[in-house]
Every structure is written in structure tokens, then in C-alpha cells.
Amino acid sequence: MGRGSLAGRDLEGGRGRPEAGARRGCSAAHRPSASRGVGAQAKREGASSAAVAAAAAGQGAGRHRPLGRLASSGTRCSRRCLALSLVPMEEMEEELKCPVCGSFYREPIILPCSHNICQACARNILVQTPESESPQSRRASGSGVSDYDYLDLDKMSLYSEADSGYGSYGGFASAPTTPCQKSPNGVRVFPPAMPPPATHLSPALAPVPRNSCITCPQCHRSLILDDRGLRGFPKNRVLEGVIDRYQQSKAAALKCQLCEKAPKEATVMCEQCDVFYCDPCRLRCHPPRGPLAKHRLVPPAQGRVSRRLSPRKVSTCTDHELENHSMYCVQCKMPVCYQCLEEGKHSSHEVKALGAMWKLHKSQLSQALNGLSDRAKEAKEFLVQLRNMVQQIQENSVEFEACLVAQCDALIDALNRRKAQLLARVNKEHEHKLKVVRDQISHCTVKLRQTTGLMEYCLEVIKENDPSGFLQISDALIRRVHLTEDQWGKGTLTPRMTTDFDLSLDNSPLLQSIHQLDFVQVKASSPVPATPILQLEECCTHNNSATLSWKQPPLSTVPAEGYILELDDGSGGQFREVYVGKETMCTVDGLHFNSTYNARVKAFNKTGVSPYSKTLVLQTSEVDIKKLLAVAWFAFDPGSAHSDIIFSNDNLTVTCSSYDDRVVLGKTGFSKGVHYWELTVDRYDNHPDPAFGVARIDVTKDVMLGKDDKAWAMYVDNNRSWFMHSNSHTNRTEGGIGKGATVGVLLDLNRKTLTFFINDEQQGPIAFENVEGLFFPAVSLNRNVQVTLHTGLQVPDFYSSRASIA
């Protein structure tokens, strides 16, 4: 809810707040006595004559004698407040500053919302309202709204919701926009709409612009001034007195008043003598015996405040400026004079004696201060506790950081030692390879020298012209040449050692452990959860997926925040996390066919991790050894498909809503075995080129299958087909598809090949070789094509027979 709405509600509630009395002129000559007014009021309320007399005696003519008696009771009340808690006066300085000018209040006035503002600052933030909203126009229209009713902020916005201060008047189009500036206290104030005319009157008596409106700078409530202007607001005499005492207390030094030379610092004050004493002067001039023994000695700070608690000048009524306040109106919650009771709007209201209400409210304020004092004491103790915690945190941080560095250094030392061992094995392998290759070089060099010598000798023999001599040695030379050639037979010129190192470092378990290296929160009061129990009756496998279910032991009292499910790699390797969460059932897809997996689960909470459950052995679908076929049943996957793909027939039939090619994958992934599936063309208009094949899970979904390096596909029209991978087109083959045609896809991961069929005939050669990894059946098509998937099929007969022969 916006600020304007909240403020608007506050303003509506504010309409029930006390109103200022109507200005009714009355001369002093016609004023009856105050006691008569009080008595008449009390009689109207049904009070007894004794009560009337008591009220009259306790609060007679407001300007004469009862204030001294009330002041003494007020002093006692103030002392009770001081007994609650001696708060340094310096801490209340912000309470004594005007929110507009940021300085101490000067001639503060009280707004109807109970907030204060300097009289001069009030003139600076006046805003002139339209004539239609003036008090005169409201009274002329018959509206019963008071002069001090707050303006509804739903109709009039005097401040911006995006600003902490004020904005210009925006309730009416005819109202001019007044630029605003920021006060030292951060509140936006308005300069006067026009320069005030030169006048000898005080700010309170100086005229204000017609139809002026003032907004409280603290609660943002607004009201329209009446004819009296700022004189209609009461002056806060109490606040003036507090400011005076505060400023005097800051300026005055607490020195002994009886020291003759160089006054020493005072240590006590006598409330009866009203004198500050240092210790020597107190012992000399104010001995604790005789009549002086009953005097009350207080600390200087308390005494300074007590001596300032003296009667201030009497506040006068805002409606009748020549009359002092003599009673308190309970309904309006404000002091009133006797003339307000006789002729004003308070004539029918309940009133009480001013002194009695003064004592009552001071008592209530003292009681409220008791609770606030307790909170302040608790806050001080809490601050001490927090400061101690800061020191303890710093000490614990240094200690913990040292332990952490030591543990990590130990791990690094162990890793360095293992690194040295592995490097030694690499060096050993390096030396072995070099020795084998050098021995082969030496052996080959000797044989090559012998062969070259024999060749040169035979060439020289061939040059001889003596037939009989040549024939005598030719047979032996021919046999030697053949024998030498046979010695260079198979394997002689093949390297005995490869340049590659047959060592491979599997650092993934260690990296996983490093990434999982974390702090364990140990709390003796909160144990780890119990070991989960696998529910064997609900665990099963289907194709190459496995479903596991578990639960907490029935008598377990420690709750688990979550579970960690782990599976090995299907070949007896290390376990890895496949699920972390709050569920107690999980299905794992994409496993190898004809593989045995081990599964286990553990629970965890904030304290730690429970032991592992018993290990469960799972067997995925077996492979038909004779036919090399892993029968898999699956459908298309809506979760990974492009948003334009349209599914039907239990996700076995797909089409598309776009003219562009869109990709859809099967739900099952294959990484081992031989798999065959078919797709029937249900609709085809001879123009589009659908593509069929396999793809990785992260294949691009908004282009034809095979355009990127994540798919291997055959795209086909009504006359011919092509194989495509990484946007490379190969092996154009005659023969296309039409409505009712069947396209078969054979993925042989044992031979690492991918082959396509159209209407039970192989289409072209083997499409792709050396395919390995995890593959998902895939199709790309547009709105002119619809296909239906058929799974769980056997491979074509000629391929299975050829595979069995191989």
C-alpha cells in the first residue's frame, strides 16, 4: 500500500480530533467569574454541590492563586520522574529541535496532530489553496466540516510518494506549482508564495496569505487555516521551558557556590537551601546534624534539573487571548478557559479541574516512563553483551582461521606427496618407452645396414659378364635375398611402443570431495537424523530408469530436513549424488541398459548427516544377446521439446504449429546396447523436409535436426534423403517418403554406428560411425508433417543376422 493511502486513512481518522473553538468576541466587562463558570458546568453534569465547591476552590479564577499549589505538586511529580532514571539531558537534544529549520524551537506552536513547529517555520511552509477549498466556501456550501479537518490525501497530494519531503500542491489544476527547498534537517519546505509585506507586527500577528494550508512536517497531515491564521494554534510553553533549562544547563558549570577563591566542582546540592556544595564547604557550612539533618542532598545534575522546575508564565486560551486556562476538557483533550465553558463550543463537554488532570497525567507519564526506563536499562545491558560478543567473535575468528589454515595446509602437503609419487610413475613410464624405442632403433639400424650391404653386393654381382661364374652363386644370392626380405616381414617395421602414455589420472572423485569440503555444524543438543529405510516393495526399474523410495524409521524422533540419494556408475565404480531434497521418492533416468547399479540413501539436518541405508542392487533392462537388442519403451518428452511442438496419443504422436523446423526428443537416453525404433508419417504434403535421428540433451530446438554438432540425422523429402551433422550434408540417396511411409532408426552403440531405414529397406550406407556417449531419439518437423513413434521393436532381420555372424 502506498504512502498516500496510509496517510489518507490517518487523515480520515484525524477528523474526530479536537477542534479549535469558534472565534466569539466577548469583552472583559461581560466576563463572569471563573468559579461561576466551573460551578455551572459541574451542575450541568449532575455533580453535587460539594464537588462544585471543591472544583471552585481547587481551580478558581484562572489567573489568580491556584498555580503555586499546583506547581508544588508538579515538583513532587517531577521528582518521582527523576527517581525513575537520570537520563543525561544531552540525549534529548533531537527532541528539542524543529524538523524544518533544524534548530532549537523558537516560539513553538502545537499543531492539531500534537507535533510542534517554530512559529516562523510555520509561516514558511504555508501553501495557498484554491478558493473552492477555503473555510468560507465550505461554510457557504453548508458543509459541517471544521476548520481544522485534515485534507483527504486521495484528493489532495502535498508530498510525493517517492520523496521524503514535500512536493508542490497538486490537488487542483489551477494551483500554481511552488518550488521547494530542503531544510538543514532534510525536510522539504516551501518558501512564501509572495514576499510578506513590511509590517511592525510580530510573526504571529502578521497576516498570512488567504486560504492558506499547512502540512505537518512529521506526520504529513494537512489542514486549512481559518481567519485567525497561526494565532489559532496554542503555544507550547512547556517545550519553551525545557529548552530554556537545557540551554542553561549546558552553559552553567556545576561549581561550588560557597568557595571563596577558585570554586571547586560541586558534589551535592541541597534542595531546601538551593545551594551547590563541594565536599569541604558542605562539611563546613551544611553539617549533617541539627535542623539541617532533614535537608535532602542530591547529586548536582539532579539538583540542576530540580531548581529549573519552577512555574512558567501562564498560557492563555487561543480563542480568548485575555483569559488563562482554568479547566480541562476531557472530550477535546485540551485546557480551556471559563469563557469557553460559558459561551464556547465546550459548554456541553465534560470538564475537570486543571490541577487534578495535571497530577493525573504526570502520574500516567511517570508510570509510562517506568516501563521505558526498564527498556533503556535492558538496552544498555544488551549493548554491553553485544560489545563482548564482538571481542569474542574476533578471538574465535583468529583461532578458527588458524585451524582452517592448518587443515588445508595438511591437505596440500598430502596432495604434494601424492603428486611426487605420480610424477615418479610418469618418469618410469617415460624411461621405459624411450628404452623400447631406442632398442628398436638399434635393431632396425643393424638389419638395415645388413640389407643395404647385401643389396650393394648383389648389384655388383649383376654387373659380371661371366655367365658360368654368375650361375654358380646366383641361386645362393636369390635365397639370401628372399630370406632377408622375409626377415622384414609383418611387425618388423611397426613401432613396438606408442607415443601416448597409457596412464590417465582420474581426479574427479578428489575434485568432488574438495567441492564438498565444508564445515559441519555440531550441536550436542540436536542429534543427526536416523538412518532411512529403503522400501523395497516400491523400488523398481523400467527400461533404463530406476525408481527408489525410502522412509524414516517409525520410532524416529529426530526430524530430517532432506535426503541424499547416491548411485554408482553401473560398473562397480564410485558412488555419486543423483538427488538432494525433501522428497522420499526419486526416479533416475538415463541409466545404461543391462547394467547393475548400487543405490543408497542418507538423511541430513542442521546438525549433520545420518549413516547410509543398506545398499540396494538394481538391474536395468537386459539385452537379447542373439539379436543384440535392448527392448526399450518410451515416448516423446514434452518437458524438453520446443514450445511449438503439439503432442497427442499419450505423447507418441507429434506435429508442430510453426512453419519453421522444431525439435522434439524422446524421454529415454541410450549409452549402451543396440536400439531400434520407427516413426510412421501420418501427414505429409510433399514440401517439407522432416529429419530423424539422435541428439544430445542440449541440442538446439529451433532449427532442423543436424544443423549443430549436437545431432546426427537424416532429412528426407518425397524423392531423396541426405545425412547431416554439424550442418554438413553427405550421402545423397534416392528414395523419399510420403504419407504412410515408415522411417526406422537403428542405433548400435556396440559398433558405434547409426543406420536409417525407409519402409524396411536400408537407406544408403551406414550414416554415421564412431558415435558414442548418451543419445536421445530425436525428430525435427514443421506444421505440414505429423509422425507417430513406435518403440520396443526388433532390429531388421538382415542386420541381426549380420551382427550374429560378426
PDB file of N, CA, C and O in Angstrom, residues 89 146 172 192 217 299 310:
ATOM      1  N   MET A  89      20.726  14.967  29.892  1.00  0.00           N
ATOM      2  CA  MET A  89      19.919  15.874  29.084  1.00  0.00           C
ATOM      3  C   MET A  89      20.435  15.996  27.672  1.00  0.00           C
ATOM      4  O   MET A  89      19.694  16.356  26.757  1.00  0.00           O
ATOM      5  N   SER A 146     -15.073  20.999  10.071  1.00  0.00           N
ATOM      6  CA  SER A 146     -14.415  22.008  10.893  1.00  0.00           C
ATOM      7  C   SER A 146     -13.253  22.630  10.149  1.00  0.00           C
ATOM      8  O   SER A 146     -12.720  22.096   9.193  1.00  0.00           O
ATOM      9  N   PHE A 172      -5.302  20.465  -7.504  1.00  0.00           N
ATOM     10  CA  PHE A 172      -6.152  21.169  -8.440  1.00  0.00           C
ATOM     11  C   PHE A 172      -5.302  21.713  -9.569  1.00  0.00           C
ATOM     12  O   PHE A 172      -4.187  22.154  -9.379  1.00  0.00           O
ATOM     13  N   PRO A 192       7.651  31.355   1.051  1.00  0.00           N
ATOM     14  CA  PRO A 192       6.357  32.047   0.933  1.00  0.00           C
ATOM     15  C   PRO A 192       5.996  32.261  -0.528  1.00  0.00           C
ATOM     16  O   PRO A 192       6.853  32.475  -1.389  1.00  0.00           O
ATOM     17  N   PRO A 217       5.296  18.731   9.134  1.00  0.00           N
ATOM     18  CA  PRO A 217       6.499  18.155   8.508  1.00  0.00           C
ATOM     19  C   PRO A 217       6.869  16.787   9.039  1.00  0.00           C
ATOM     20  O   PRO A 217       7.783  16.168   8.518  1.00  0.00           O
ATOM     21  N   PRO A 299      22.545  14.635  43.903  1.00  0.00           N
ATOM     22  CA  PRO A 299      23.676  14.898  43.006  1.00  0.00           C
ATOM     23  C   PRO A 299      23.489  16.214  42.270  1.00  0.00           C
ATOM     24  O   PRO A 299      22.355  16.678  42.057  1.00  0.00           O
ATOM     25  N   SER A 310      10.379  25.357  37.912  1.00  0.00           N
ATOM     26  CA  SER A 310       9.667  26.475  38.527  1.00  0.00           C
ATOM     27  C   SER A 310       8.491  26.850  37.647  1.00  0.00           C
ATOM     28  O   SER A 310       8.485  26.580  36.453  1.00  0.00           O
TER      29      SER A 310
END
